[in-house]
Amino acid sequence: ELKVEQNPLFLSMQEGKNYTIYCNYSTTSDRLYWYRQDPGKSLESLFVLLSNGAVKQEGRLMASLDTKARLSTLHITAAVHDLSATYFCAVDKDSGAGSYQLTFGKGTKLSVIP
Amino acid sequence: NAGVTQTPKFQVLKTGQSMTLQCAQDMNHEYMSWYRQDPGMGLRLIHYSVGAGITDQGEVPNGYNVSRSTTEDFPLRLLSAAPSQTSVYFCASSYSRWNTGELFFGEGSRLTVL
């Protein structure tokens, strides 16, 4: 059974600081996704990582994937209040073409305070 | 394009009642799925479909039924609602696993079972 663990689950950080959210998973997969969810809202796709060493950046967020370590990171640079949200990583249980079956982490609730 | 549309957005049921959550997508996506989101649990896959006429079970299928008669629609049926089914339900679709496998989510349906 695929397990996906995120840490931390709660993160309070000051504006302007840097931090990293970690996503560990238990099976060999090279298909990993990051989503953002605002309170009471749907999930918005942030990054799609489909190979070992993949790195994607959008604004103050950068995601990377190390399939050998079964680890993805979401790095936040110079946090601003607008980044406050819950961030989920999700892993496809199959590599290659994928299985359509994603297992989600429990989410990291990020609060950026002035 | 409307994307993924879910109805209703809110519903209150009594134990033992039945209902159907509707999901429709207008992106010609092959893959559709239903997830439930509970506090502190992330999202868990209920059922999924890789095309019209094809459905399969996810991680938590008990108490739910699905069908896929058209590419566009993927309704989720609760046959006899239980309080344990109180949750937020998200429908998601994806173009194809031969693509990125990225999921596009609906706005969610919040269900309370009394």
JSON list of C-alpha atoms in Angstrom, two decimals:
[
{"chain": "A", "resi": 1, "resn": "GLU", "atom": "CA", "xyz": [0.00, 0.00, 0.00]},
{"chain": "A", "resi": 2, "resn": "LEU", "atom": "CA", "xyz": [1.36, 3.38, -1.02]},
{"chain": "A", "resi": 3, "resn": "LYS", "atom": "CA", "xyz": [1.87, 5.79, 1.87]},
{"chain": "A", "resi": 4, "resn": "VAL", "atom": "CA", "xyz": [2.50, 9.50, 1.44]},
{"chain": "A", "resi": 5, "resn": "GLU", "atom": "CA", "xyz": [3.74, 11.54, 4.37]},
{"chain": "A", "resi": 6, "resn": "GLN", "atom": "CA", "xyz": [4.04, 15.29, 4.47]},
{"chain": "A", "resi": 7, "resn": "ASN", "atom": "CA", "xyz": [5.80, 17.32, 7.07]},
{"chain": "A", "resi": 8, "resn": "PRO", "atom": "CA", "xyz": [5.26, 19.56, 8.71]},
{"chain": "A", "resi": 9, "resn": "LEU", "atom": "CA", "xyz": [1.47, 19.37, 8.88]},
{"chain": "A", "resi": 10, "resn": "PHE", "atom": "CA", "xyz": [1.25, 22.91, 10.22]},
{"chain": "A", "resi": 11, "resn": "LEU", "atom": "CA", "xyz": [3.63, 25.72, 9.41]},
{"chain": "A", "resi": 12, "resn": "SER", "atom": "CA", "xyz": [3.53, 29.27, 10.64]},
{"chain": "A", "resi": 13, "resn": "MET", "atom": "CA", "xyz": [6.14, 31.47, 9.09]},
{"chain": "A", "resi": 14, "resn": "GLN", "atom": "CA", "xyz": [6.95, 35.12, 8.93]},
{"chain": "A", "resi": 15, "resn": "GLU", "atom": "CA", "xyz": [6.76, 37.10, 5.76]},
{"chain": "A", "resi": 16, "resn": "GLY", "atom": "CA", "xyz": [10.07, 37.24, 3.97]},
{"chain": "A", "resi": 17, "resn": "LYS", "atom": "CA", "xyz": [11.37, 33.94, 5.36]},
{"chain": "A", "resi": 18, "resn": "ASN", "atom": "CA", "xyz": [12.22, 30.77, 3.48]},
{"chain": "A", "resi": 19, "resn": "TYR", "atom": "CA", "xyz": [10.98, 27.29, 4.29]},
{"chain": "A", "resi": 20, "resn": "THR", "atom": "CA", "xyz": [10.61, 23.80, 2.82]},
{"chain": "A", "resi": 21, "resn": "ILE", "atom": "CA", "xyz": [7.74, 21.34, 2.93]},
{"chain": "A", "resi": 22, "resn": "TYR", "atom": "CA", "xyz": [8.69, 17.68, 2.57]},
{"chain": "A", "resi": 23, "resn": "CYS", "atom": "CA", "xyz": [6.77, 14.86, 0.92]},
{"chain": "A", "resi": 24, "resn": "ASN", "atom": "CA", "xyz": [8.00, 11.30, 1.46]},
{"chain": "A", "resi": 25, "resn": "TYR", "atom": "CA", "xyz": [6.40, 8.32, -0.22]},
{"chain": "A", "resi": 26, "resn": "SER", "atom": "CA", "xyz": [6.77, 4.58, 0.14]},
{"chain": "A", "resi": 27, "resn": "THR", "atom": "CA", "xyz": [6.87, 3.17, -3.38]},
{"chain": "A", "resi": 28, "resn": "THR", "atom": "CA", "xyz": [8.91, 3.68, -6.51]},
{"chain": "A", "resi": 29, "resn": "SER", "atom": "CA", "xyz": [7.07, 6.29, -8.52]},
{"chain": "A", "resi": 30, "resn": "ASP", "atom": "CA", "xyz": [8.17, 9.11, -10.76]},
{"chain": "A", "resi": 31, "resn": "ARG", "atom": "CA", "xyz": [4.79, 10.82, -10.96]},
{"chain": "A", "resi": 32, "resn": "LEU", "atom": "CA", "xyz": [4.22, 13.38, -8.22]},
{"chain": "A", "resi": 33, "resn": "TYR", "atom": "CA", "xyz": [1.88, 16.34, -8.01]},
{"chain": "A", "resi": 34, "resn": "TRP", "atom": "CA", "xyz": [1.55, 19.39, -5.79]},
{"chain": "A", "resi": 35, "resn": "TYR", "atom": "CA", "xyz": [-1.79, 21.08, -5.20]},
{"chain": "A", "resi": 36, "resn": "ARG", "atom": "CA", "xyz": [-2.90, 24.16, -3.31]},
{"chain": "A", "resi": 37, "resn": "GLN", "atom": "CA", "xyz": [-6.22, 24.50, -1.49]},
{"chain": "A", "resi": 38, "resn": "ASP", "atom": "CA", "xyz": [-7.61, 27.72, -0.03]},
{"chain": "A", "resi": 39, "resn": "PRO", "atom": "CA", "xyz": [-10.15, 27.37, 2.80]},
{"chain": "A", "resi": 40, "resn": "GLY", "atom": "CA", "xyz": [-13.51, 26.14, 1.55]},
{"chain": "A", "resi": 41, "resn": "LYS", "atom": "CA", "xyz": [-12.24, 25.98, -2.02]},
{"chain": "A", "resi": 42, "resn": "SER", "atom": "CA", "xyz": [-11.23, 23.40, -4.58]},
{"chain": "A", "resi": 43, "resn": "LEU", "atom": "CA", "xyz": [-7.73, 22.12, -5.28]},
{"chain": "A", "resi": 44, "resn": "GLU", "atom": "CA", "xyz": [-5.54, 23.98, -7.73]},
{"chain": "A", "resi": 45, "resn": "SER", "atom": "CA", "xyz": [-2.69, 22.24, -9.53]},
{"chain": "A", "resi": 46, "resn": "LEU", "atom": "CA", "xyz": [0.70, 23.79, -8.81]},
{"chain": "A", "resi": 47, "resn": "PHE", "atom": "CA", "xyz": [3.34, 21.42, -10.15]},
{"chain": "A", "resi": 48, "resn": "VAL", "atom": "CA", "xyz": [3.58, 18.17, -12.08]},
{"chain": "A", "resi": 49, "resn": "LEU", "atom": "CA", "xyz": [6.85, 16.27, -11.58]},
{"chain": "A", "resi": 50, "resn": "LEU", "atom": "CA", "xyz": [7.32, 13.31, -13.89]},
{"chain": "A", "resi": 51, "resn": "SER", "atom": "CA", "xyz": [10.95, 12.27, -13.66]},
{"chain": "A", "resi": 52, "resn": "ASN", "atom": "CA", "xyz": [13.85, 11.93, -11.25]},
{"chain": "A", "resi": 53, "resn": "GLY", "atom": "CA", "xyz": [15.54, 15.27, -10.77]},
{"chain": "A", "resi": 54, "resn": "ALA", "atom": "CA", "xyz": [12.58, 17.26, -12.08]},
{"chain": "A", "resi": 55, "resn": "VAL", "atom": "CA", "xyz": [12.48, 20.82, -10.81]},
{"chain": "A", "resi": 56, "resn": "LYS", "atom": "CA", "xyz": [9.66, 23.26, -11.44]},
{"chain": "A", "resi": 57, "resn": "GLN", "atom": "CA", "xyz": [9.38, 26.88, -10.29]},
{"chain": "A", "resi": 58, "resn": "GLU", "atom": "CA", "xyz": [6.51, 29.31, -10.23]},
{"chain": "A", "resi": 59, "resn": "GLY", "atom": "CA", "xyz": [6.97, 32.63, -8.49]},
{"chain": "A", "resi": 60, "resn": "ARG", "atom": "CA", "xyz": [8.10, 32.06, -4.91]},
{"chain": "A", "resi": 61, "resn": "LEU", "atom": "CA", "xyz": [7.47, 28.30, -5.04]},
{"chain": "A", "resi": 62, "resn": "MET", "atom": "CA", "xyz": [9.87, 25.66, -6.31]},
{"chain": "A", "resi": 63, "resn": "ALA", "atom": "CA", "xyz": [9.22, 21.92, -6.34]},
{"chain": "A", "resi": 64, "resn": "SER", "atom": "CA", "xyz": [11.68, 19.10, -6.89]},
{"chain": "A", "resi": 65, "resn": "LEU", "atom": "CA", "xyz": [11.57, 15.32, -7.10]},
{"chain": "A", "resi": 66, "resn": "ASP", "atom": "CA", "xyz": [14.18, 12.75, -6.04]},
{"chain": "A", "resi": 67, "resn": "THR", "atom": "CA", "xyz": [12.76, 9.34, -6.95]},
{"chain": "A", "resi": 68, "resn": "LYS", "atom": "CA", "xyz": [15.70, 7.44, -5.48]},
{"chain": "A", "resi": 69, "resn": "ALA", "atom": "CA", "xyz": [15.10, 9.00, -2.07]},
{"chain": "A", "resi": 70, "resn": "ARG", "atom": "CA", "xyz": [11.30, 8.87, -2.66]},
{"chain": "A", "resi": 71, "resn": "LEU", "atom": "CA", "xyz": [11.18, 12.51, -1.68]},
{"chain": "A", "resi": 72, "resn": "SER", "atom": "CA", "xyz": [9.73, 15.69, -3.09]},
{"chain": "A", "resi": 73, "resn": "THR", "atom": "CA", "xyz": [10.22, 19.14, -1.65]},
{"chain": "A", "resi": 74, "resn": "LEU", "atom": "CA", "xyz": [8.23, 22.35, -2.01]},
{"chain": "A", "resi": 75, "resn": "HIS", "atom": "CA", "xyz": [10.46, 25.31, -1.25]},
{"chain": "A", "resi": 76, "resn": "ILE", "atom": "CA", "xyz": [9.00, 28.68, -0.37]},
{"chain": "A", "resi": 77, "resn": "THR", "atom": "CA", "xyz": [11.19, 31.72, -0.93]},
{"chain": "A", "resi": 78, "resn": "ALA", "atom": "CA", "xyz": [10.51, 35.05, 0.81]},
{"chain": "A", "resi": 79, "resn": "ALA", "atom": "CA", "xyz": [7.01, 34.11, 1.89]},
{"chain": "A", "resi": 80, "resn": "VAL", "atom": "CA", "xyz": [4.12, 36.52, 1.44]},
{"chain": "A", "resi": 81, "resn": "HIS", "atom": "CA", "xyz": [0.66, 36.42, 3.01]},
{"chain": "A", "resi": 82, "resn": "ASP", "atom": "CA", "xyz": [-0.96, 35.33, -0.28]},
{"chain": "A", "resi": 83, "resn": "LEU", "atom": "CA", "xyz": [0.82, 31.99, 0.01]},
{"chain": "A", "resi": 84, "resn": "SER", "atom": "CA", "xyz": [-1.24, 31.09, 3.09]},
{"chain": "A", "resi": 85, "resn": "ALA", "atom": "CA", "xyz": [-3.13, 27.91, 2.12]},
{"chain": "A", "resi": 86, "resn": "THR", "atom": "CA", "xyz": [-2.99, 24.15, 2.52]},
{"chain": "A", "resi": 87, "resn": "TYR", "atom": "CA", "xyz": [-0.54, 22.37, 0.24]},
{"chain": "A", "resi": 88, "resn": "PHE", "atom": "CA", "xyz": [-0.95, 18.73, -0.75]},
{"chain": "A", "resi": 89, "resn": "CYS", "atom": "CA", "xyz": [1.41, 16.39, -2.48]},
{"chain": "A", "resi": 90, "resn": "ALA", "atom": "CA", "xyz": [-0.02, 13.40, -4.34]},
{"chain": "A", "resi": 91, "resn": "VAL", "atom": "CA", "xyz": [1.73, 10.37, -5.80]},
{"chain": "A", "resi": 92, "resn": "ASP", "atom": "CA", "xyz": [0.64, 8.02, -8.57]},
{"chain": "A", "resi": 93, "resn": "LYS", "atom": "CA", "xyz": [1.14, 4.43, -7.49]},
{"chain": "A", "resi": 94, "resn": "ASP", "atom": "CA", "xyz": [2.50, 3.50, -10.91]},
{"chain": "A", "resi": 95, "resn": "SER", "atom": "CA", "xyz": [5.45, 4.93, -12.74]},
{"chain": "A", "resi": 96, "resn": "GLY", "atom": "CA", "xyz": [5.61, 5.36, -16.45]},
{"chain": "A", "resi": 97, "resn": "ALA", "atom": "CA", "xyz": [2.17, 5.87, -17.93]},
{"chain": "A", "resi": 98, "resn": "GLY", "atom": "CA", "xyz": [0.49, 6.14, -14.54]},
{"chain": "A", "resi": 99, "resn": "SER", "atom": "CA", "xyz": [-2.50, 4.45, -13.00]},
{"chain": "A", "resi": 100, "resn": "TYR", "atom": "CA", "xyz": [-5.00, 7.29, -12.49]},
{"chain": "A", "resi": 101, "resn": "GLN", "atom": "CA", "xyz": [-4.91, 6.46, -8.80]},
{"chain": "A", "resi": 102, "resn": "LEU", "atom": "CA", "xyz": [-3.35, 9.20, -6.71]},
{"chain": "A", "resi": 103, "resn": "THR", "atom": "CA", "xyz": [-2.58, 8.90, -3.03]},
{"chain": "A", "resi": 104, "resn": "PHE", "atom": "CA", "xyz": [-2.57, 12.24, -1.24]},
{"chain": "A", "resi": 105, "resn": "GLY", "atom": "CA", "xyz": [-0.61, 13.37, 1.77]},
{"chain": "A", "resi": 106, "resn": "LYS", "atom": "CA", "xyz": [-2.55, 14.86, 4.67]},
{"chain": "A", "resi": 107, "resn": "GLY", "atom": "CA", "xyz": [-1.61, 18.37, 3.64]},
{"chain": "A", "resi": 108, "resn": "THR", "atom": "CA", "xyz": [0.51, 21.14, 5.10]},
{"chain": "A", "resi": 109, "resn": "LYS", "atom": "CA", "xyz": [-1.42, 24.12, 6.40]},
{"chain": "A", "resi": 110, "resn": "LEU", "atom": "CA", "xyz": [0.74, 27.17, 5.84]},
{"chain": "A", "resi": 111, "resn": "SER", "atom": "CA", "xyz": [0.10, 30.46, 7.59]},
{"chain": "A", "resi": 112, "resn": "VAL", "atom": "CA", "xyz": [2.26, 33.42, 6.64]},
{"chain": "A", "resi": 113, "resn": "ILE", "atom": "CA", "xyz": [2.19, 36.13, 9.26]},
{"chain": "A", "resi": 114, "resn": "PRO", "atom": "CA", "xyz": [3.40, 39.73, 8.93]},
{"chain": "B", "resi": 1, "resn": "ASN", "atom": "CA", "xyz": [-15.24, 25.79, -20.90]},
{"chain": "B", "resi": 2, "resn": "ALA", "atom": "CA", "xyz": [-16.88, 25.27, -17.52]},
{"chain": "B", "resi": 3, "resn": "GLY", "atom": "CA", "xyz": [-14.31, 22.64, -16.51]},
{"chain": "B", "resi": 4, "resn": "VAL", "atom": "CA", "xyz": [-15.55, 20.19, -13.86]},
{"chain": "B", "resi": 5, "resn": "THR", "atom": "CA", "xyz": [-19.00, 21.00, -12.51]},
{"chain": "B", "resi": 6, "resn": "GLN", "atom": "CA", "xyz": [-20.41, 19.43, -9.36]},
{"chain": "B", "resi": 7, "resn": "THR", "atom": "CA", "xyz": [-23.94, 19.64, -8.01]},
{"chain": "B", "resi": 8, "resn": "PRO", "atom": "CA", "xyz": [-25.22, 20.15, -5.41]},
{"chain": "B", "resi": 9, "resn": "LYS", "atom": "CA", "xyz": [-22.67, 22.23, -3.51]},
{"chain": "B", "resi": 10, "resn": "PHE", "atom": "CA", "xyz": [-24.34, 21.55, -0.16]},
{"chain": "B", "resi": 11, "resn": "GLN", "atom": "CA", "xyz": [-26.66, 18.75, 0.96]},
{"chain": "B", "resi": 12, "resn": "VAL", "atom": "CA", "xyz": [-28.05, 17.55, 4.27]},
{"chain": "B", "resi": 13, "resn": "LEU", "atom": "CA", "xyz": [-29.36, 14.00, 4.48]},
{"chain": "B", "resi": 14, "resn": "LYS", "atom": "CA", "xyz": [-30.86, 11.84, 7.17]},
{"chain": "B", "resi": 15, "resn": "THR", "atom": "CA", "xyz": [-29.38, 8.44, 7.90]},
{"chain": "B", "resi": 16, "resn": "GLY", "atom": "CA", "xyz": [-30.69, 5.88, 5.44]},
{"chain": "B", "resi": 17, "resn": "GLN", "atom": "CA", "xyz": [-31.61, 8.34, 2.70]},
{"chain": "B", "resi": 18, "resn": "SER", "atom": "CA", "xyz": [-30.15, 7.99, -0.75]},
{"chain": "B", "resi": 19, "resn": "MET", "atom": "CA", "xyz": [-28.86, 10.64, -3.10]},
{"chain": "B", "resi": 20, "resn": "THR", "atom": "CA", "xyz": [-26.68, 11.23, -6.13]},
{"chain": "B", "resi": 21, "resn": "LEU", "atom": "CA", "xyz": [-23.85, 13.71, -6.44]},
{"chain": "B", "resi": 22, "resn": "GLN", "atom": "CA", "xyz": [-23.52, 14.88, -10.01]},
{"chain": "B", "resi": 23, "resn": "CYS", "atom": "CA", "xyz": [-20.28, 15.53, -11.84]},
{"chain": "B", "resi": 24, "resn": "ALA", "atom": "CA", "xyz": [-19.86, 16.73, -15.40]},
{"chain": "B", "resi": 25, "resn": "GLN", "atom": "CA", "xyz": [-16.82, 17.82, -17.38]},
{"chain": "B", "resi": 26, "resn": "ASP", "atom": "CA", "xyz": [-16.67, 19.51, -20.76]},
{"chain": "B", "resi": 27, "resn": "MET", "atom": "CA", "xyz": [-12.98, 18.97, -21.51]},
{"chain": "B", "resi": 28, "resn": "ASN", "atom": "CA", "xyz": [-13.36, 15.59, -23.23]},
{"chain": "B", "resi": 29, "resn": "HIS", "atom": "CA", "xyz": [-11.30, 13.98, -20.47]},
{"chain": "B", "resi": 30, "resn": "GLU", "atom": "CA", "xyz": [-11.02, 10.20, -20.45]},
{"chain": "B", "resi": 31, "resn": "TYR", "atom": "CA", "xyz": [-10.44, 9.84, -16.76]},
{"chain": "B", "resi": 32, "resn": "MET", "atom": "CA", "xyz": [-12.81, 10.85, -13.98]},
{"chain": "B", "resi": 33, "resn": "SER", "atom": "CA", "xyz": [-12.72, 10.16, -10.28]},
{"chain": "B", "resi": 34, "resn": "TRP", "atom": "CA", "xyz": [-14.35, 10.86, -6.93]},
{"chain": "B", "resi": 35, "resn": "TYR", "atom": "CA", "xyz": [-12.42, 11.72, -3.77]},
{"chain": "B", "resi": 36, "resn": "ARG", "atom": "CA", "xyz": [-13.61, 12.48, -0.29]},
{"chain": "B", "resi": 37, "resn": "GLN", "atom": "CA", "xyz": [-11.85, 14.92, 1.99]},
{"chain": "B", "resi": 38, "resn": "ASP", "atom": "CA", "xyz": [-12.07, 14.64, 5.74]},
{"chain": "B", "resi": 39, "resn": "PRO", "atom": "CA", "xyz": [-10.26, 16.86, 8.27]},
{"chain": "B", "resi": 40, "resn": "GLY", "atom": "CA", "xyz": [-6.68, 15.73, 8.78]},
{"chain": "B", "resi": 41, "resn": "MET", "atom": "CA", "xyz": [-7.03, 12.89, 6.26]},
{"chain": "B", "resi": 42, "resn": "GLY", "atom": "CA", "xyz": [-6.10, 14.44, 2.97]},
{"chain": "B", "resi": 43, "resn": "LEU", "atom": "CA", "xyz": [-8.10, 13.17, -0.01]},
{"chain": "B", "resi": 44, "resn": "ARG", "atom": "CA", "xyz": [-9.03, 9.53, -0.46]},
{"chain": "B", "resi": 45, "resn": "LEU", "atom": "CA", "xyz": [-10.05, 7.94, -3.74]},
{"chain": "B", "resi": 46, "resn": "ILE", "atom": "CA", "xyz": [-13.56, 6.43, -3.77]},
{"chain": "B", "resi": 47, "resn": "HIS", "atom": "CA", "xyz": [-14.11, 5.31, -7.38]},
{"chain": "B", "resi": 48, "resn": "TYR", "atom": "CA", "xyz": [-12.64, 6.13, -10.73]},
{"chain": "B", "resi": 49, "resn": "SER", "atom": "CA", "xyz": [-13.33, 5.62, -14.42]},
{"chain": "B", "resi": 50, "resn": "VAL", "atom": "CA", "xyz": [-10.93, 5.42, -17.35]},
{"chain": "B", "resi": 51, "resn": "GLY", "atom": "CA", "xyz": [-13.66, 5.84, -19.95]},
{"chain": "B", "resi": 52, "resn": "ALA", "atom": "CA", "xyz": [-17.34, 5.40, -20.70]},
{"chain": "B", "resi": 53, "resn": "GLY", "atom": "CA", "xyz": [-18.59, 2.06, -19.43]},
{"chain": "B", "resi": 54, "resn": "ILE", "atom": "CA", "xyz": [-15.50, 1.39, -17.30]},
{"chain": "B", "resi": 55, "resn": "THR", "atom": "CA", "xyz": [-15.34, 1.99, -13.54]},
{"chain": "B", "resi": 56, "resn": "ASP", "atom": "CA", "xyz": [-13.22, 0.66, -10.71]},
{"chain": "B", "resi": 57, "resn": "GLN", "atom": "CA", "xyz": [-12.87, 0.95, -6.97]},
{"chain": "B", "resi": 58, "resn": "GLY", "atom": "CA", "xyz": [-10.45, 3.17, -5.15]},
{"chain": "B", "resi": 59, "resn": "GLU", "atom": "CA", "xyz": [-9.32, 3.14, -1.56]},
{"chain": "B", "resi": 60, "resn": "VAL", "atom": "CA", "xyz": [-12.70, 3.73, 0.17]},
{"chain": "B", "resi": 61, "resn": "PRO", "atom": "CA", "xyz": [-15.50, 2.44, -2.11]},
{"chain": "B", "resi": 62, "resn": "ASN", "atom": "CA", "xyz": [-17.89, 0.96, 0.46]},
{"chain": "B", "resi": 63, "resn": "GLY", "atom": "CA", "xyz": [-21.30, 2.64, 0.55]},
{"chain": "B", "resi": 64, "resn": "TYR", "atom": "CA", "xyz": [-20.87, 4.31, -2.84]},
{"chain": "B", "resi": 65, "resn": "ASN", "atom": "CA", "xyz": [-21.86, 3.38, -6.35]},
{"chain": "B", "resi": 66, "resn": "VAL", "atom": "CA", "xyz": [-20.83, 4.90, -9.68]},
{"chain": "B", "resi": 67, "resn": "SER", "atom": "CA", "xyz": [-21.55, 4.52, -13.38]},
{"chain": "B", "resi": 68, "resn": "ARG", "atom": "CA", "xyz": [-20.15, 6.15, -16.50]},
{"chain": "B", "resi": 69, "resn": "SER", "atom": "CA", "xyz": [-22.57, 6.05, -19.40]},
{"chain": "B", "resi": 70, "resn": "THR", "atom": "CA", "xyz": [-21.05, 9.06, -21.19]},
{"chain": "B", "resi": 71, "resn": "THR", "atom": "CA", "xyz": [-17.61, 10.63, -21.35]},
{"chain": "B", "resi": 72, "resn": "GLU", "atom": "CA", "xyz": [-18.95, 13.80, -19.76]},
{"chain": "B", "resi": 73, "resn": "ASP", "atom": "CA", "xyz": [-20.79, 12.52, -16.67]},
{"chain": "B", "resi": 74, "resn": "PHE", "atom": "CA", "xyz": [-19.73, 10.53, -13.62]},
{"chain": "B", "resi": 75, "resn": "PRO", "atom": "CA", "xyz": [-22.38, 10.51, -10.87]},
{"chain": "B", "resi": 76, "resn": "LEU", "atom": "CA", "xyz": [-21.70, 9.20, -7.36]},
{"chain": "B", "resi": 77, "resn": "ARG", "atom": "CA", "xyz": [-24.59, 7.47, -5.60]},
{"chain": "B", "resi": 78, "resn": "LEU", "atom": "CA", "xyz": [-25.01, 7.01, -1.88]},
{"chain": "B", "resi": 79, "resn": "LEU", "atom": "CA", "xyz": [-27.48, 4.16, -1.52]},
{"chain": "B", "resi": 80, "resn": "SER", "atom": "CA", "xyz": [-28.15, 4.43, 2.25]},
{"chain": "B", "resi": 81, "resn": "ALA", "atom": "CA", "xyz": [-26.39, 7.38, 3.80]},
{"chain": "B", "resi": 82, "resn": "ALA", "atom": "CA", "xyz": [-24.54, 7.00, 7.10]},
{"chain": "B", "resi": 83, "resn": "PRO", "atom": "CA", "xyz": [-23.06, 9.67, 9.39]},
{"chain": "B", "resi": 84, "resn": "SER", "atom": "CA", "xyz": [-19.59, 8.36, 8.48]},
{"chain": "B", "resi": 85, "resn": "GLN", "atom": "CA", "xyz": [-20.21, 9.64, 4.95]},
{"chain": "B", "resi": 86, "resn": "THR", "atom": "CA", "xyz": [-20.33, 13.23, 6.16]},
{"chain": "B", "resi": 87, "resn": "SER", "atom": "CA", "xyz": [-17.52, 14.77, 4.14]},
{"chain": "B", "resi": 88, "resn": "VAL", "atom": "CA", "xyz": [-16.57, 17.06, 1.29]},
{"chain": "B", "resi": 89, "resn": "TYR", "atom": "CA", "xyz": [-16.64, 15.24, -2.02]},
{"chain": "B", "resi": 90, "resn": "PHE", "atom": "CA", "xyz": [-14.52, 16.27, -4.98]},
{"chain": "B", "resi": 91, "resn": "CYS", "atom": "CA", "xyz": [-14.87, 15.11, -8.53]},
{"chain": "B", "resi": 92, "resn": "ALA", "atom": "CA", "xyz": [-11.73, 15.28, -10.68]},
{"chain": "B", "resi": 93, "resn": "SER", "atom": "CA", "xyz": [-10.88, 14.58, -14.29]},
{"chain": "B", "resi": 94, "resn": "SER", "atom": "CA", "xyz": [-7.77, 14.13, -16.37]},
{"chain": "B", "resi": 95, "resn": "TYR", "atom": "CA", "xyz": [-7.14, 14.10, -20.09]},
{"chain": "B", "resi": 96, "resn": "SER", "atom": "CA", "xyz": [-5.23, 10.86, -20.25]},
{"chain": "B", "resi": 97, "resn": "ARG", "atom": "CA", "xyz": [-2.62, 8.95, -18.35]},
{"chain": "B", "resi": 98, "resn": "TRP", "atom": "CA", "xyz": [-0.50, 9.18, -21.49]},
{"chain": "B", "resi": 99, "resn": "ASN", "atom": "CA", "xyz": [-0.49, 12.88, -20.78]},
{"chain": "B", "resi": 100, "resn": "THR", "atom": "CA", "xyz": [0.71, 14.32, -17.47]},
{"chain": "B", "resi": 101, "resn": "GLY", "atom": "CA", "xyz": [-2.03, 12.70, -15.40]},
{"chain": "B", "resi": 102, "resn": "GLU", "atom": "CA", "xyz": [-2.72, 16.08, -13.81]},
{"chain": "B", "resi": 103, "resn": "LEU", "atom": "CA", "xyz": [-6.12, 16.19, -12.14]},
{"chain": "B", "resi": 104, "resn": "PHE", "atom": "CA", "xyz": [-8.61, 19.04, -12.55]},
{"chain": "B", "resi": 105, "resn": "PHE", "atom": "CA", "xyz": [-11.00, 19.33, -9.63]},
{"chain": "B", "resi": 106, "resn": "GLY", "atom": "CA", "xyz": [-14.56, 20.50, -9.28]},
{"chain": "B", "resi": 107, "resn": "GLU", "atom": "CA", "xyz": [-15.62, 22.95, -6.57]},
{"chain": "B", "resi": 108, "resn": "GLY", "atom": "CA", "xyz": [-16.69, 20.22, -4.18]},
{"chain": "B", "resi": 109, "resn": "SER", "atom": "CA", "xyz": [-19.95, 19.03, -2.64]},
{"chain": "B", "resi": 110, "resn": "ARG", "atom": "CA", "xyz": [-20.32, 19.33, 1.12]},
{"chain": "B", "resi": 111, "resn": "LEU", "atom": "CA", "xyz": [-22.51, 16.53, 2.49]},
{"chain": "B", "resi": 112, "resn": "THR", "atom": "CA", "xyz": [-23.81, 16.25, 6.04]},
{"chain": "B", "resi": 113, "resn": "VAL", "atom": "CA", "xyz": [-25.56, 13.07, 7.17]},
{"chain": "B", "resi": 114, "resn": "LEU", "atom": "CA", "xyz": [-27.57, 13.40, 10.38]}
]
